[in-house]
CSV table of C-alpha atoms in Angstrom, one decimal:
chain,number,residue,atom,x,y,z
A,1,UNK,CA,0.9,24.2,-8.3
A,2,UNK,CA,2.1,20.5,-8.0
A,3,UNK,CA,5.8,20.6,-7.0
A,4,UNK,CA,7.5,19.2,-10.7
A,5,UNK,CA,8.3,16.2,-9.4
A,6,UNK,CA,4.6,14.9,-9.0
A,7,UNK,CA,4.3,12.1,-11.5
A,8,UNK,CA,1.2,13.0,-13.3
A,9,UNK,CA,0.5,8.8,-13.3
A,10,UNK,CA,-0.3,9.9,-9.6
A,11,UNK,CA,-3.6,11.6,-9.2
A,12,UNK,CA,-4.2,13.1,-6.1
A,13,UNK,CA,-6.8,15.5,-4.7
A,14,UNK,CA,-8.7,17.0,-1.3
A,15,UNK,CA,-12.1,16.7,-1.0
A,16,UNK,CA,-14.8,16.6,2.3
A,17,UNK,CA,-11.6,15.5,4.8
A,18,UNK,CA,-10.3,12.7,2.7
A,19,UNK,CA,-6.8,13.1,0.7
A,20,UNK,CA,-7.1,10.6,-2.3
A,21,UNK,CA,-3.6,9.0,-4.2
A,22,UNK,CA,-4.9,7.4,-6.7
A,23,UNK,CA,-2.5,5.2,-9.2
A,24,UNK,CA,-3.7,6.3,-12.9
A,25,UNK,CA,-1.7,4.7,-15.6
A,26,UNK,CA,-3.9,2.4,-17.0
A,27,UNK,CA,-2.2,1.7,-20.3
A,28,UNK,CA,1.1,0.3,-18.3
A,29,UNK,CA,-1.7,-1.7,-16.1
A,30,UNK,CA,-1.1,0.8,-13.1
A,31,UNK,CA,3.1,-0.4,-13.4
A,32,UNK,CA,4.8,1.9,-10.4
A,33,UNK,CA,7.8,3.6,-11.5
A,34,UNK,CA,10.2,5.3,-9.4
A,35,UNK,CA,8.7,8.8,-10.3
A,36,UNK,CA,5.5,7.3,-9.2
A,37,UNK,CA,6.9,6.1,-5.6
A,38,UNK,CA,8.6,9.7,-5.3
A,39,UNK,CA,4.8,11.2,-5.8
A,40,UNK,CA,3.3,8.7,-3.7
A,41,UNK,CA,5.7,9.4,-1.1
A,42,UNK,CA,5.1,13.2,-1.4
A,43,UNK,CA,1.6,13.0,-1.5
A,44,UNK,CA,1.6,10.8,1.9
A,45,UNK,CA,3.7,13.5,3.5
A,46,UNK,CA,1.6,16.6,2.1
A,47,UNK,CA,-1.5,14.5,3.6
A,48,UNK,CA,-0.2,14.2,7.2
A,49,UNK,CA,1.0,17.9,7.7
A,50,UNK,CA,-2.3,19.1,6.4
A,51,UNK,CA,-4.6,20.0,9.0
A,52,UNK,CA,-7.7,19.6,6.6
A,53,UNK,CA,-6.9,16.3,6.2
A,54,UNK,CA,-8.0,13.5,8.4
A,55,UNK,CA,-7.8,10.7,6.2
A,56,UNK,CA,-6.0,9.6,3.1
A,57,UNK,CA,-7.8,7.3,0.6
A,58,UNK,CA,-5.2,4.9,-1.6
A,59,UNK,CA,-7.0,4.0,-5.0
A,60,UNK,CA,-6.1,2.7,-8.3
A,61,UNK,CA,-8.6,2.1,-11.7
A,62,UNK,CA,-11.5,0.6,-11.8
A,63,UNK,CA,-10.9,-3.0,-11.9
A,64,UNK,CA,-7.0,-2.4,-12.2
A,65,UNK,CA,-5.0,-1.7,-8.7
A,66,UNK,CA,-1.7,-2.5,-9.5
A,67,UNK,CA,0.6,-5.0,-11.1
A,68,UNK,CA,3.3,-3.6,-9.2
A,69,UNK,CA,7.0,-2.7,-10.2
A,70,UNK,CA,7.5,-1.8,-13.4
A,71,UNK,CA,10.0,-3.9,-14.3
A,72,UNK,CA,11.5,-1.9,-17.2
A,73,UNK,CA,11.9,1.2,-14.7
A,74,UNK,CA,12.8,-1.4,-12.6
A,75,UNK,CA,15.6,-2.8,-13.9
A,76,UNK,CA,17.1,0.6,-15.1
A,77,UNK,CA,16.8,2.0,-11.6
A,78,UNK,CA,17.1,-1.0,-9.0
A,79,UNK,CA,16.3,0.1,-5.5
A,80,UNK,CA,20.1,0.0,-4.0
A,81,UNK,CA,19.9,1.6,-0.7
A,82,UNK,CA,16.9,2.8,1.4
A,83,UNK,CA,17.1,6.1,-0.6
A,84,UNK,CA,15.5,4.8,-3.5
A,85,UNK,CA,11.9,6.4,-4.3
A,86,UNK,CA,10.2,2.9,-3.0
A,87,UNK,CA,11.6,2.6,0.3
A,88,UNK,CA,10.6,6.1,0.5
A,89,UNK,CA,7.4,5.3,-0.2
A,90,UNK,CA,7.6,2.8,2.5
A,91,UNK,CA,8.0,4.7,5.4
A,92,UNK,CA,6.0,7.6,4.2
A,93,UNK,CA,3.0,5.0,4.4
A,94,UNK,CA,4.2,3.7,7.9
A,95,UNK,CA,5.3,7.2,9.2
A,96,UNK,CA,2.0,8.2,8.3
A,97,UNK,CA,-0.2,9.6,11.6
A,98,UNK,CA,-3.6,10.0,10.4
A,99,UNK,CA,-5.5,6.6,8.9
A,100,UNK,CA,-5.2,5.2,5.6
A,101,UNK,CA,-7.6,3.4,4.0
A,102,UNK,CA,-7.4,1.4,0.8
A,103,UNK,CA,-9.9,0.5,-2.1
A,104,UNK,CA,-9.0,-1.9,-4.7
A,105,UNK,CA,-10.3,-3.4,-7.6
A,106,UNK,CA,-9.1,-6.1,-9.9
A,107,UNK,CA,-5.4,-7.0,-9.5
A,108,UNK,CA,-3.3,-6.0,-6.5
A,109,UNK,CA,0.4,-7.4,-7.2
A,110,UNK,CA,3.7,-7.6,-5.4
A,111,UNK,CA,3.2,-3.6,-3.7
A,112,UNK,CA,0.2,-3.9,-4.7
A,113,UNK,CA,-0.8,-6.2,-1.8
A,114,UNK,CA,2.2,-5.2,0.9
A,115,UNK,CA,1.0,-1.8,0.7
A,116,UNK,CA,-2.6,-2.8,2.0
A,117,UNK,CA,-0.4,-4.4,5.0
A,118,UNK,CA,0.4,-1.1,6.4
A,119,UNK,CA,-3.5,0.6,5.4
A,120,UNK,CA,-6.0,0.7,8.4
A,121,UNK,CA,-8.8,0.1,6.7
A,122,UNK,CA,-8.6,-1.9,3.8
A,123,UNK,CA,-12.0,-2.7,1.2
A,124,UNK,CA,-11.3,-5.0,-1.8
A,125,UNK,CA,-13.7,-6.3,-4.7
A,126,UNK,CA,-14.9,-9.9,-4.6
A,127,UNK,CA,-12.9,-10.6,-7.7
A,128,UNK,CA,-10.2,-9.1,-6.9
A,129,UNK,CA,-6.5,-10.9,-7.2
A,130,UNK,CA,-4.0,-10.3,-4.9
A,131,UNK,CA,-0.9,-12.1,-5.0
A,132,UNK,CA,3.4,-11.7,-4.1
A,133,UNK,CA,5.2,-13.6,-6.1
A,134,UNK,CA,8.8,-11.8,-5.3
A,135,UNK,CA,10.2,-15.6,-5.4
A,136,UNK,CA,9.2,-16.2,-8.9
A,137,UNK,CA,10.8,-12.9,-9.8
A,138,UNK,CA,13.8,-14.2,-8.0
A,139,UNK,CA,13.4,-11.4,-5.6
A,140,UNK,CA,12.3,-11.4,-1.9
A,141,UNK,CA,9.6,-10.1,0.0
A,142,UNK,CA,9.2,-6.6,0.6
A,143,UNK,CA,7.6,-3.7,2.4
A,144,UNK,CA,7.4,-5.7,6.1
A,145,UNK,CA,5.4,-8.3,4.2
A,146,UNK,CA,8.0,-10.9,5.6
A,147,UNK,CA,7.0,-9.9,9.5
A,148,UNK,CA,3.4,-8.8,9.0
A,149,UNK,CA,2.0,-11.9,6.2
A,150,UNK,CA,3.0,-14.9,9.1
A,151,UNK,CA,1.4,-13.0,12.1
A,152,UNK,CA,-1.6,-12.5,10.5
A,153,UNK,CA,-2.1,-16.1,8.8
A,154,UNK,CA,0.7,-18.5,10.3
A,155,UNK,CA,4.0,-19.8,8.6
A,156,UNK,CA,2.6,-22.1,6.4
A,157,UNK,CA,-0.5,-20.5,4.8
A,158,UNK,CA,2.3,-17.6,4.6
A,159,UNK,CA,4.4,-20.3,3.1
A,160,UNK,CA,1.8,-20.4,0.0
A,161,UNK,CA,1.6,-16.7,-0.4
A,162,UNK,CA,4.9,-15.5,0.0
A,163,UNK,CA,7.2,-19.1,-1.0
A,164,UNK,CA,4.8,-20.2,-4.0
A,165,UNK,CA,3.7,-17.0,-4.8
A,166,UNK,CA,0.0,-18.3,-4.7
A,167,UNK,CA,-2.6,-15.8,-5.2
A,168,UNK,CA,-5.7,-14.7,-3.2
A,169,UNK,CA,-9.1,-13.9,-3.8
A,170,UNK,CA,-10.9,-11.0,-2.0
A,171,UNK,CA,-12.5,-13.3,0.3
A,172,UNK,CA,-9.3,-15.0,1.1
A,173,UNK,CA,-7.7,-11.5,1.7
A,174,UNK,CA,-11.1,-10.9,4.4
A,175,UNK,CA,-10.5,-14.1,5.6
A,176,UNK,CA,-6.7,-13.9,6.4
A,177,UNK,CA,-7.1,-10.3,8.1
A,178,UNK,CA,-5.3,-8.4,4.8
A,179,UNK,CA,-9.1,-6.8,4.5
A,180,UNK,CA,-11.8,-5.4,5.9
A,181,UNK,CA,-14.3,-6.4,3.4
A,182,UNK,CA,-15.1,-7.7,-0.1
A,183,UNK,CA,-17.8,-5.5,-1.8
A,184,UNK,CA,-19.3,-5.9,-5.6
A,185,UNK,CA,-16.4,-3.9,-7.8
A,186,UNK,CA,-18.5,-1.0,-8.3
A,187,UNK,CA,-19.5,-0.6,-5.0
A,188,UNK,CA,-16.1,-0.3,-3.4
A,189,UNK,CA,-14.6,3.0,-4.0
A,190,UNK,CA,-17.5,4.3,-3.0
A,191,UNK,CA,-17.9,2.3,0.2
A,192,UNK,CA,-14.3,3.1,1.3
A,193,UNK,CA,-14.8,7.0,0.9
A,194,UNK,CA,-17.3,6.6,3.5
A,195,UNK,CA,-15.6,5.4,5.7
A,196,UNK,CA,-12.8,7.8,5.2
A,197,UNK,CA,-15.1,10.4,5.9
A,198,UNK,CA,-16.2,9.0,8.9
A,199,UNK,CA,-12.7,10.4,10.7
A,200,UNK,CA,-14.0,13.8,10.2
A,201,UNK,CA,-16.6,13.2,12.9
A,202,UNK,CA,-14.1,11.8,14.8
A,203,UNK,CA,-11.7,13.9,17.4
A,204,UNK,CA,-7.9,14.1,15.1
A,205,UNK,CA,-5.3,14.1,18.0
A,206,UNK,CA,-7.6,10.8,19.6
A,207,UNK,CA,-7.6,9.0,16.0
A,208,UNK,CA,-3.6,9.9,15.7
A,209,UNK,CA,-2.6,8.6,19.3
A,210,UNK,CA,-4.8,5.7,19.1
A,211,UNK,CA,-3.6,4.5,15.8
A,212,UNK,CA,0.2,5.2,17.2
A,213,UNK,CA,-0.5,3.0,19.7
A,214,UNK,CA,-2.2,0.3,18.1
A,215,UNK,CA,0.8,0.2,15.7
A,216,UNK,CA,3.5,0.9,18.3
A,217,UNK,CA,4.3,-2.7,19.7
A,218,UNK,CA,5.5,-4.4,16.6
A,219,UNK,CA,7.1,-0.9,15.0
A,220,UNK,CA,10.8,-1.7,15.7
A,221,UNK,CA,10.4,-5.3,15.0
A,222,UNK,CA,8.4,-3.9,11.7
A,223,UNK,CA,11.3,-1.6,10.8
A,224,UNK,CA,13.8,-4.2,11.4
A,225,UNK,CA,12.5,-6.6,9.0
A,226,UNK,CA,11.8,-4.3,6.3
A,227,UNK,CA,15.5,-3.1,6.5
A,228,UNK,CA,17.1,-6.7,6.3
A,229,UNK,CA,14.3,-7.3,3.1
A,230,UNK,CA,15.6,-4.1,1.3
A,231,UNK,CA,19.2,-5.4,1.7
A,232,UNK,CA,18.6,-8.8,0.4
A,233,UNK,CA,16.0,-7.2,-1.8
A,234,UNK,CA,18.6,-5.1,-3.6
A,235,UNK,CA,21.6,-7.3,-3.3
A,236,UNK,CA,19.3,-9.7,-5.7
């Protein structure tokens, strides 16, 4: 049995190798509440001490990924210390060993697109919208996006994403390094379960020491910024 604090808006499931989380609360456009986070987070952690498991698969509704925070949960439970379910989340998806890939459809906002920061493999439809607009929100960026969004593009293309709030098209997110690949909507779900399943032809420890140290240079610089985000983050 689930453990009762699994947020039923989380689906998740083990099938062929691959652990799917996927976001299913379609009626609040895929809105993450704090119960969701606290699922999310669980499901992460179930998925790396698994042995069956060799990938985890992060998915949300056809043509809906997320519009992010919900705001009404939001603002009855603001995040106020790196207890709070979405910092959980956080570094359940950065602590996690084993590779994470990410398909999404339609719109990705706010953690919607920081969380694909921290995916390795990351497949988005060609209409998808992915955008951070913390600022409009009168927020700041979060989940490392502030380190990880100018290394990948540059200051001032990050200065449009992250300042303006400016969206991006799947291309753009190809294009900037955010994905892997854009795919036809009803292709990539599909697509990026196949390439989850490719780690189970692949040796586990070898995948889990490579990916450590692939990730292991910028870590601390990584953890650092997300820290100083979630206190400016919460003291907004």
């Amino acid at each position: 049995a689930p453990p009762p604090s699994l947020d039923m808006s989380i689906k998740t499931a083990t099938l062929n190798g691959v652990a799917t989380i996927e976001i299913a609360r379609p009626e609040k456009k895929n809105a993450i509440t704090s119960a969701m986070y606290e699922a999310m987070a669980e499901a992460l952690s179930a998925a790396n001490a698994d042995p069956k498991v060799r990938a985890v698969l992060i998915t949300g509704q056809p043509g809906l990924f997320t519009s992010g925070n919900d705001l009404e949960d939001f603002m009855a439970r603001p995040p106020r210390d790196a207890a709070a379910p979405v910092f959980q989340f956080m570094q359940a998806l950065l602590g996690c060993e084993k590779p994470v890939v990410a398909a999404v459809t339609g719109a990705a906002i706010g953690i919607g697109t920081t969380l694909l920061l921290h995916c390795d493999l990351v497949y988005v439809a060609d209409d998808s919208r992915l955008a951070m607009p913390f600022v409009a929100l009168g927020l700041v960026p979060e989940c490392g996006s502030s380190v990880v969004v100018p290394r990948l593009m540059g200051h001032v293309k990050a200065a449009e994403k992250l300042l303006l709030g400016d969206p991006m098209t799947g291309a753009e997110a190809v294009e900037f390094g955010i994905a892997n690949a854009g795919l036809p909507s009803g292709e990539v779900g599909n697509h990026a379960r196949r390439m989850a399943e490719r780690f189970n032809t692949l040796a586990p420890s070898a995948v889990r020491a490579s990916k450590k140290l692939m990730r292991g240079p910028g870590l601390a610089e990584l953890q650092r910024g997300i820290q100083e985000e979630a206190e400016s983050f919460a003291a907004r």
